[in-house]
Amino acid sequence: MTVRTRIAPSPTGAPHIGTAYIALFNRVFAKHHGGQFILRIEDTDQVRSTAESEQAILTALRWLGLDWDEGPDVGGAHGPYRQSERSALYQDHAMQLVTSGHAYPCFCSAERLATLRRQQEENQERIGYDGHCADIAAAEAARRVAAGEAHVIRLRTPCEGICSIQDRFRGEIEIGWETVDDQILIKGDGFPTYHLANVVDDHLMEITHVIRGEEWIPSAPKHLLLYEAFGWEAPELAHLPLLRNPDKSKLSKRKNPTGILYYRQAGFLPEAICNYLGQMAYRPEGDLEIFDMETMVAGFDLGRVSLGGPVFDIEKLRALNGHYIRQLSAGDLLGRLRHWLLHDESLLGLVGMAQPRLEQLADFVPMTAYMFADQVSLDAAAIDQAGTASGKAAEWIQFVQWEFERLASWDAEGIRGCLQRVATCEEVKFKKFLGVFFRVCSGRAAALPLFESLAWLGRDMTLRRLQYGQDVLREAGVGLSKKALKRLEKSYRERYVEEGGKDG
Ligand code: GLU
């Protein structure tokens, strides 16, 4: 048997450090066995998936050295590797399950489901589908589908008994079927959900081992049921422990930078990141702490994977990164610096912004120094002052953070659009509003043109600086409390976000 593993990211945002961690273990395991590592793009959520996010994922993983044998850009014998190009396959497979009785069309309206949910909440019952359409006779259901009645396709799930999952790291995991919903397989818009597409693809792409994060354990019963319904052998499952913040909560961008491209922009070395991500759940023979990917591949053993909640501590990563930097020869280090941000393309961007402001060439380095920094030094009073001391700076920054996260294409025009939108919604003069962002992103009162410089910094570094601004405001007692953040999130959703589909 050839070992085949995969990483299956959804292109719905900045490439996440957690994706790199899972990709690393999948790649190392496949390579150790002389097998193949596949990249599959799970873009079944048509509303949230973007081409830019997909491109960023490819760039980020490749930068880390986590390259793949088959994928949307390199091709392979099991393509296409983008789920949006495989729609007909999922339709066919869902129809097979309807014919065999393992799945059924469900005609329940959104209103009925909302009422059901409300009742379940009121009665403190388990929230889930009540099987209303499960018993409609097949011929009757087929007639309604043929007549064009709106419907989804649901998986018929047992109401009782135990689902036993064999996990390579955890042994047997038992989940009661009564906790598992009749999962939607095909949505009203005809697109598959994560569960169906994931299982069909893992089978057709001949994936032998699914190594993924522990947050997917509750999905395993649905997947095993699907394999059984299709009459397919399921791949081996192995769920890695989730990365955590130093306070042990789930790794989150509010407490830790999570964007891989932030780490690139901040000058972390790919080999240090891979080493650190490897350490999160693994030590090679001899309990080594410093090891490269080749060492990991050579001796990899699933039995040595540890499950204790791994803490991703950026200070420890920084120390490890320093170690790797010190190992480089001066010539290599210079090469790294050039590759980092001192190459022509990056410098040309800065030169263009600086030129109208330069009187001497010697002004260039001090004028642009903050663009190369990780954190800029910030002062809460100056940020607040820039926002005309309204005490609103933290709220404005937060709205802009959310807008920036959702911006489909990261360029000066899009950035300006986000800032303008929030200024208008918050009824602030644009110039005053921008003052806050000049401050937070540069640490200075006067700086290079804002929209272009944020485009140059990249989305992840910009978000990092805004988050740092939040931290500084909070420490000074003028930031957002947890409660205020919750309230703001609600207000943001109501005022800025149109309803969109959501899916794993
Ligand atoms: N698309 C899922 C994700 O974004 C894949 C999960 C899996 O590995 O099955 O993580």
XYZ file of C-alpha atoms and ligand atoms in Angstrom:
514
model
C 0.000 0.000 0.000
C 1.302 3.465 -0.860
C 0.741 5.882 1.987
C -1.176 8.942 0.797
C -1.967 11.841 3.088
C -3.423 15.248 2.454
C -3.950 18.735 3.781
C -7.363 20.087 2.871
C -7.597 23.782 3.738
C -10.629 25.949 3.074
C -9.552 29.153 1.324
C -11.573 31.472 3.522
C -8.954 33.684 5.112
C -5.286 34.153 5.858
C -3.287 30.891 5.832
C -3.229 29.742 9.437
C -0.250 28.476 11.396
C -2.458 25.547 12.489
C -2.741 24.491 8.845
C 1.050 24.403 8.583
C 1.239 22.264 11.738
C -1.212 19.696 10.354
C 0.416 19.817 6.900
C 3.830 19.172 8.452
C 2.725 15.962 10.172
C 0.920 14.722 7.074
C 3.872 15.454 4.834
C 6.425 13.929 7.192
C 4.360 10.782 7.668
C 3.842 10.286 3.918
C 7.513 10.938 3.112
C 8.705 8.605 5.843
C 6.758 5.833 4.120
C 7.866 6.852 0.626
C 4.317 7.958 -0.088
C 2.592 11.060 -1.392
C 1.327 14.214 0.210
C -1.600 15.946 -1.480
C -2.979 19.451 -1.275
C -6.717 19.753 -1.809
C -8.627 23.018 -1.721
C -11.964 22.664 0.071
C -13.855 25.609 -1.345
C -17.411 24.328 -0.976
C -18.323 27.495 0.882
C -18.847 29.640 -2.170
C -19.543 32.782 -0.183
C -16.404 32.829 1.928
C -13.860 31.212 -0.403
C -11.567 33.529 -2.352
C -8.910 33.015 -5.021
C -6.579 35.288 -3.066
C -6.842 33.133 0.030
C -6.127 30.006 -2.016
C -3.068 31.638 -3.545
C -1.871 32.790 -0.133
C -2.219 29.245 1.252
C -0.124 27.837 -1.579
C 2.507 30.555 -1.150
C 2.646 30.157 2.624
C 2.926 26.358 2.663
C 5.513 26.357 -0.089
C 7.526 29.034 1.711
C 7.631 26.691 4.708
C 8.972 23.890 2.527
C 5.740 21.902 2.896
C 5.411 21.242 -0.812
C 3.041 18.622 -2.205
C 3.121 15.884 -4.817
C -0.360 16.574 -6.167
C -2.453 19.710 -5.959
C -4.371 22.354 -7.887
C -1.222 24.016 -9.204
C 0.920 20.930 -9.887
C -1.812 18.580 -11.069
C -1.774 14.812 -10.536
C -3.684 11.692 -11.459
C -6.560 12.282 -9.030
C -7.592 15.815 -9.976
C -9.142 18.250 -10.075
C -7.864 19.212 -6.628
C -10.284 22.066 -6.057
C -13.674 20.956 -4.794
C -15.564 23.638 -6.698
C -14.452 21.826 -9.871
C -15.795 18.490 -8.674
C -19.464 19.388 -8.113
C -20.889 16.738 -10.434
C -19.067 14.009 -8.501
C -20.707 15.002 -5.230
C -24.131 15.202 -6.849
C -23.734 11.710 -8.288
C -22.586 10.300 -5.002
C -25.401 11.953 -3.065
C -27.903 10.487 -5.537
C -26.400 7.036 -5.002
C -27.086 7.403 -1.287
C -30.656 8.572 -1.857
C -31.263 5.570 -4.117
C -29.821 3.165 -1.574
C -31.884 4.786 1.201
C -28.865 6.037 3.175
C -29.843 9.644 2.491
C -33.107 11.474 1.877
C -34.340 14.792 0.525
C -35.463 17.195 3.233
C -37.960 19.921 2.338
C -38.060 21.730 5.683
C -38.086 25.487 5.319
C -35.642 27.791 7.085
C -38.593 29.055 9.181
C -39.509 25.556 10.327
C -35.902 24.844 11.294
C -35.645 28.156 13.159
C -38.848 27.419 15.099
C -37.630 23.903 15.865
C -34.375 25.298 17.188
C -36.148 27.853 19.354
C -38.386 25.155 20.835
C -35.416 22.902 21.526
C -33.633 25.778 23.242
C -36.694 26.603 25.334
C -37.151 22.964 26.365
C -33.412 22.616 26.931
C -33.318 19.734 24.485
C -30.453 18.794 22.230
C -30.322 21.133 19.248
C -30.626 19.214 16.011
C -32.805 18.106 13.155
C -35.875 16.120 14.261
C -36.098 13.773 11.270
C -39.292 15.422 10.007
C -38.655 14.423 6.355
C -36.843 11.135 7.046
C -39.944 9.026 6.619
C -41.441 10.548 3.488
C -41.921 7.648 1.064
C -39.153 7.536 -1.555
C -41.570 7.862 -4.498
C -43.304 10.855 -2.917
C -39.948 12.537 -2.156
C -38.780 11.894 -5.722
C -41.999 13.434 -7.073
C -41.497 16.599 -4.974
C -37.849 16.881 -6.038
C -38.845 16.456 -9.703
C -41.493 19.161 -9.261
C -38.705 21.540 -8.300
C -39.468 21.861 -4.587
C -36.569 23.417 -2.632
C -34.705 20.782 -0.650
C -31.423 19.627 0.831
C -30.110 16.052 1.031
C -29.560 14.638 4.509
C -27.699 11.592 5.735
C -29.862 9.048 7.581
C -28.163 8.655 10.945
C -28.926 6.090 13.658
C -30.813 7.492 16.663
C -29.197 5.202 19.205
C -26.196 3.026 19.803
C -22.515 3.891 19.893
C -20.160 4.832 17.108
C -16.704 3.494 17.778
C -13.818 5.351 16.174
C -10.309 3.927 16.014
C -7.885 6.803 16.345
C -4.194 6.083 15.719
C -3.166 8.366 18.585
C -6.059 7.976 20.972
C -7.197 4.376 20.583
C -10.927 3.820 20.666
C -13.209 6.856 20.907
C -16.904 6.259 21.493
C -19.582 8.732 20.461
C -23.295 8.109 21.031
C -25.302 8.248 17.797
C -28.016 10.210 19.561
C -25.616 13.184 19.572
C -25.122 13.038 15.801
C -27.482 14.984 13.561
C -28.908 13.896 10.202
C -26.133 15.805 8.471
C -26.876 17.875 5.380
C -24.835 16.435 2.487
C -26.042 18.677 -0.353
C -27.163 22.194 0.471
C -30.107 24.050 -1.043
C -27.791 25.684 -3.573
C -26.704 22.270 -4.856
C -23.235 22.490 -3.326
C -21.989 19.725 -1.055
C -21.164 20.267 2.576
C -17.684 19.640 3.907
C -18.616 16.146 5.129
C -19.749 14.695 1.829
C -17.082 16.342 -0.302
C -14.333 15.417 2.160
C -15.276 11.726 2.276
C -15.852 11.376 -1.468
C -12.528 13.051 -2.202
C -10.511 11.176 0.400
C -11.811 7.972 -1.166
C -11.341 8.950 -4.818
C -7.926 10.436 -4.094
C -6.963 7.193 -2.363
C -6.034 8.842 0.905
C -4.856 6.153 3.316
C -4.355 8.215 6.478
C -6.294 11.261 7.595
C -4.210 13.195 10.095
C -6.108 16.271 11.219
C -6.870 18.437 14.235
C -8.856 17.111 17.170
C -11.642 19.622 16.455
C -12.779 17.187 13.743
C -13.360 14.232 16.110
C -17.111 14.990 16.378
C -17.329 14.750 12.556
C -15.780 11.284 12.475
C -19.070 9.345 13.047
C -20.664 11.071 10.052
C -17.660 10.268 7.925
C -17.522 6.618 9.012
C -21.229 6.299 8.314
C -20.687 7.702 4.825
C -17.851 5.247 4.117
C -20.092 2.419 5.228
C -23.035 3.640 3.135
C -20.839 3.805 0.032
C -19.336 0.413 0.835
C -15.825 1.884 0.994
C -12.995 1.184 3.368
C -12.345 4.205 5.582
C -8.828 5.654 5.842
C -7.052 5.480 9.177
C -7.901 8.425 11.393
C -5.425 10.248 13.620
C -6.389 13.470 15.405
C -3.576 15.762 16.504
C -3.923 17.955 19.591
C -4.893 21.567 18.886
C -2.344 24.310 19.298
C -2.979 26.513 22.313
C -2.237 30.019 23.519
C 0.072 30.220 26.542
C -3.069 30.514 28.734
C -4.109 27.105 27.302
C -7.090 28.439 25.384
C -7.384 27.458 21.722
C -4.846 29.324 19.589
C -6.498 32.573 18.582
C -5.462 35.618 16.640
C -6.473 37.909 19.507
C -3.751 36.401 21.676
C -1.154 35.220 19.186
C -0.435 35.992 15.581
C -1.850 33.055 13.617
C -1.160 34.075 10.013
C 1.768 32.228 8.423
C 2.527 35.246 6.245
C 2.875 37.397 9.341
C 5.751 35.140 10.403
C 7.363 35.507 7.000
C 7.043 39.288 7.065
C 8.350 39.432 10.639
C 11.500 37.598 9.617
C 11.027 34.127 11.049
C 12.872 31.409 9.164
C 10.818 28.574 7.664
C 13.066 25.885 9.149
C 12.666 27.374 12.636
C 8.882 27.432 12.270
C 8.768 23.827 11.031
C 11.040 22.761 13.875
C 8.816 24.541 16.379
C 5.604 23.126 14.895
C 7.184 19.677 14.953
C 8.063 20.109 18.642
C 4.402 20.806 19.360
C 3.596 17.108 19.257
C 6.808 15.243 18.536
C 10.375 14.571 19.638
C 12.719 12.458 17.510
C 14.815 9.681 19.128
C 17.079 11.059 21.813
C 14.456 13.648 22.742
C 16.024 16.176 20.392
C 14.596 19.685 20.480
C 16.417 21.035 17.465
C 15.594 18.997 14.381
C 14.949 19.681 10.727
C 12.255 18.221 8.533
C 14.612 15.580 7.069
C 15.396 14.282 10.555
C 11.706 14.179 11.284
C 11.009 12.305 8.033
C 13.825 9.804 8.586
C 12.766 8.656 12.029
C 9.079 9.509 12.065
C 6.935 7.304 14.209
C 3.248 7.988 14.904
C 3.791 6.261 18.237
C 6.019 9.128 19.388
C 3.332 11.756 18.835
C 2.294 13.274 22.153
C -1.205 14.509 22.887
C -0.638 16.987 25.745
C -2.144 20.384 24.819
C 0.781 21.941 22.909
C 1.387 25.592 23.717
C 2.421 27.795 20.828
C 4.529 30.424 22.544
C 5.877 33.064 20.210
C 8.667 33.941 22.658
C 9.962 30.375 22.478
C 9.679 30.441 18.701
C 11.644 33.693 18.672
C 14.423 32.105 20.722
C 14.544 29.107 18.396
C 14.549 31.402 15.384
C 17.510 33.273 16.879
C 19.309 29.958 17.197
C 18.756 29.223 13.500
C 19.878 32.717 12.497
C 23.106 32.327 14.458
C 23.876 29.076 12.645
C 23.934 30.826 9.266
C 27.148 32.077 7.696
C 27.250 35.846 7.167
C 26.818 35.275 3.439
C 23.772 33.055 3.981
C 22.275 35.528 6.388
C 22.712 38.302 3.857
C 20.967 36.105 1.301
C 18.097 35.550 3.753
C 17.794 39.277 4.392
C 17.663 39.903 0.664
C 15.004 37.272 0.182
C 13.063 38.620 3.115
C 12.396 42.279 2.288
C 15.616 43.625 0.876
C 15.020 42.499 -2.680
C 14.383 44.857 -5.577
C 10.659 44.356 -5.876
C 10.024 45.137 -2.235
C 12.460 48.064 -2.164
C 10.992 49.542 -5.330
C 7.612 49.692 -3.655
C 9.105 51.659 -0.776
C 11.180 53.912 -3.000
C 8.005 54.881 -4.856
C 6.320 55.900 -1.616
C 9.350 57.687 -0.156
C 10.514 59.643 -3.207
C 8.151 62.625 -2.927
C 9.272 63.058 0.703
C 13.048 62.625 0.295
C 15.458 65.540 0.465
C 18.575 63.450 0.913
C 19.205 59.803 0.233
C 20.109 59.556 3.895
C 16.452 60.194 4.757
C 15.401 56.908 3.187
C 16.403 54.467 5.903
C 14.974 56.385 8.875
C 11.835 57.212 6.891
C 11.102 53.598 6.037
C 12.536 51.827 9.088
C 9.133 51.191 10.642
C 8.060 49.280 7.548
C 10.647 46.602 8.305
C 9.815 46.350 11.991
C 7.714 43.648 13.616
C 6.153 45.823 16.303
C 6.291 49.598 16.283
C 6.388 51.414 19.586
C 2.960 52.713 20.482
C 1.545 55.036 23.037
C -2.125 54.785 23.995
C -2.540 58.521 24.571
C -1.169 59.341 21.112
C -3.543 56.849 19.481
C -6.473 58.278 21.372
C -5.353 61.813 20.559
C -5.166 60.934 16.878
C -8.782 59.833 17.161
C -9.618 63.288 18.554
C -9.642 61.872 22.070
C -13.126 60.494 21.516
C -12.330 57.259 23.345
C -13.540 55.478 20.234
C -10.172 54.433 18.817
C -10.434 50.827 20.013
C -13.867 50.405 18.437
C -12.791 51.878 15.129
C -9.702 49.695 15.024
C -11.797 46.628 15.768
C -14.270 47.322 12.982
C -11.391 47.843 10.600
C -9.763 44.579 11.768
C -12.933 42.716 10.854
C -13.254 44.531 7.550
C -9.608 43.825 6.696
C -10.035 40.146 7.511
C -12.922 39.946 5.066
C -11.421 42.048 2.304
C -11.284 39.830 -0.777
C -8.314 41.421 -2.473
C -5.558 43.063 -0.423
C -4.564 46.159 -2.369
C -4.463 49.931 -1.755
C -7.890 50.482 -3.288
C -9.546 47.752 -1.229
C -7.828 48.973 1.938
C -9.038 52.523 1.330
C -12.554 51.165 0.724
C -12.623 49.328 4.088
C -11.399 52.376 6.011
C -13.840 54.657 4.222
C -16.732 52.327 4.929
C -16.067 52.178 8.660
C -15.511 55.960 8.871
C -18.842 56.524 7.131
C -20.715 53.992 9.267
C -19.227 55.455 12.447
C -19.919 58.990 11.214
C -16.359 60.257 11.602
C -14.509 62.599 9.277
C -12.242 60.425 7.143
C -9.104 62.445 7.831
C -9.512 62.254 11.593
C -10.339 58.601 11.353
C -7.199 57.870 9.347
C -5.078 59.581 12.005
C -5.636 56.614 14.297
C -4.457 54.176 11.637
C -1.387 56.197 10.712
C -0.419 56.065 14.382
C -1.134 52.411 15.029
C 0.511 51.131 11.866
C 3.603 53.320 11.937
C 4.030 54.456 15.536
C 4.493 57.966 14.151
C 2.425 61.046 13.467
C 3.766 61.431 9.937
C 4.426 58.447 7.743
C 4.333 57.108 4.203
C 0.961 57.096 2.402
C -1.303 54.851 4.415
C -3.154 52.697 1.873
C -0.080 51.893 -0.190
C 2.049 51.204 2.852
C -0.509 48.768 4.289
C -0.686 47.049 0.914
C 3.097 46.719 1.053
C 3.052 45.442 4.662
C 0.546 42.756 3.754
C -2.664 41.764 5.442
C -1.160 39.662 8.211
C 1.391 42.220 9.368
C -1.208 44.984 9.217
C -3.604 42.952 11.349
C -0.789 42.229 13.760
C -0.111 45.934 14.192
C -3.786 46.714 14.709
C -3.991 43.955 17.305
C -0.932 45.351 19.036
C -2.686 48.732 19.061
C -5.622 47.063 20.814
C -3.309 45.510 23.390
C -1.699 48.861 24.136
C -5.084 50.584 24.490
C -6.340 47.815 26.756
C -3.295 48.036 29.003
C -3.901 51.785 29.308
C -7.496 51.138 30.366
C -9.064 52.588 27.191
C -9.352 49.343 25.256
C -12.166 46.893 24.678
C -13.219 44.629 27.510
C -14.345 41.095 26.673
C -17.924 42.214 27.150
C -17.518 45.272 24.955
C -15.942 43.123 22.261
C -18.943 40.776 22.286
C -21.331 43.704 21.972
C -19.269 45.177 19.173
C -19.189 41.894 17.309
C -22.965 41.777 17.331
C -23.205 45.341 16.151
C -20.644 44.625 13.428
C -22.591 41.650 12.175
C -25.832 43.603 12.090
C -24.455 46.733 10.485
C -21.688 45.514 8.216
C -22.139 41.881 7.278
C -24.792 40.634 4.931
C -26.056 37.126 5.525
C -23.668 34.571 4.046
C -23.426 30.790 3.929
C -21.330 29.024 6.507
C -19.801 25.608 6.235
C -16.861 23.532 7.540
N -11.523 21.781 5.093
C -11.239 21.320 6.401
C -10.399 22.390 7.086
O -10.499 23.506 6.690
C -10.510 19.987 6.345
C -10.567 19.189 7.595
C -10.042 17.778 7.367
O -8.821 17.627 7.361
O -10.839 16.882 7.178
O -9.662 22.200 7.989
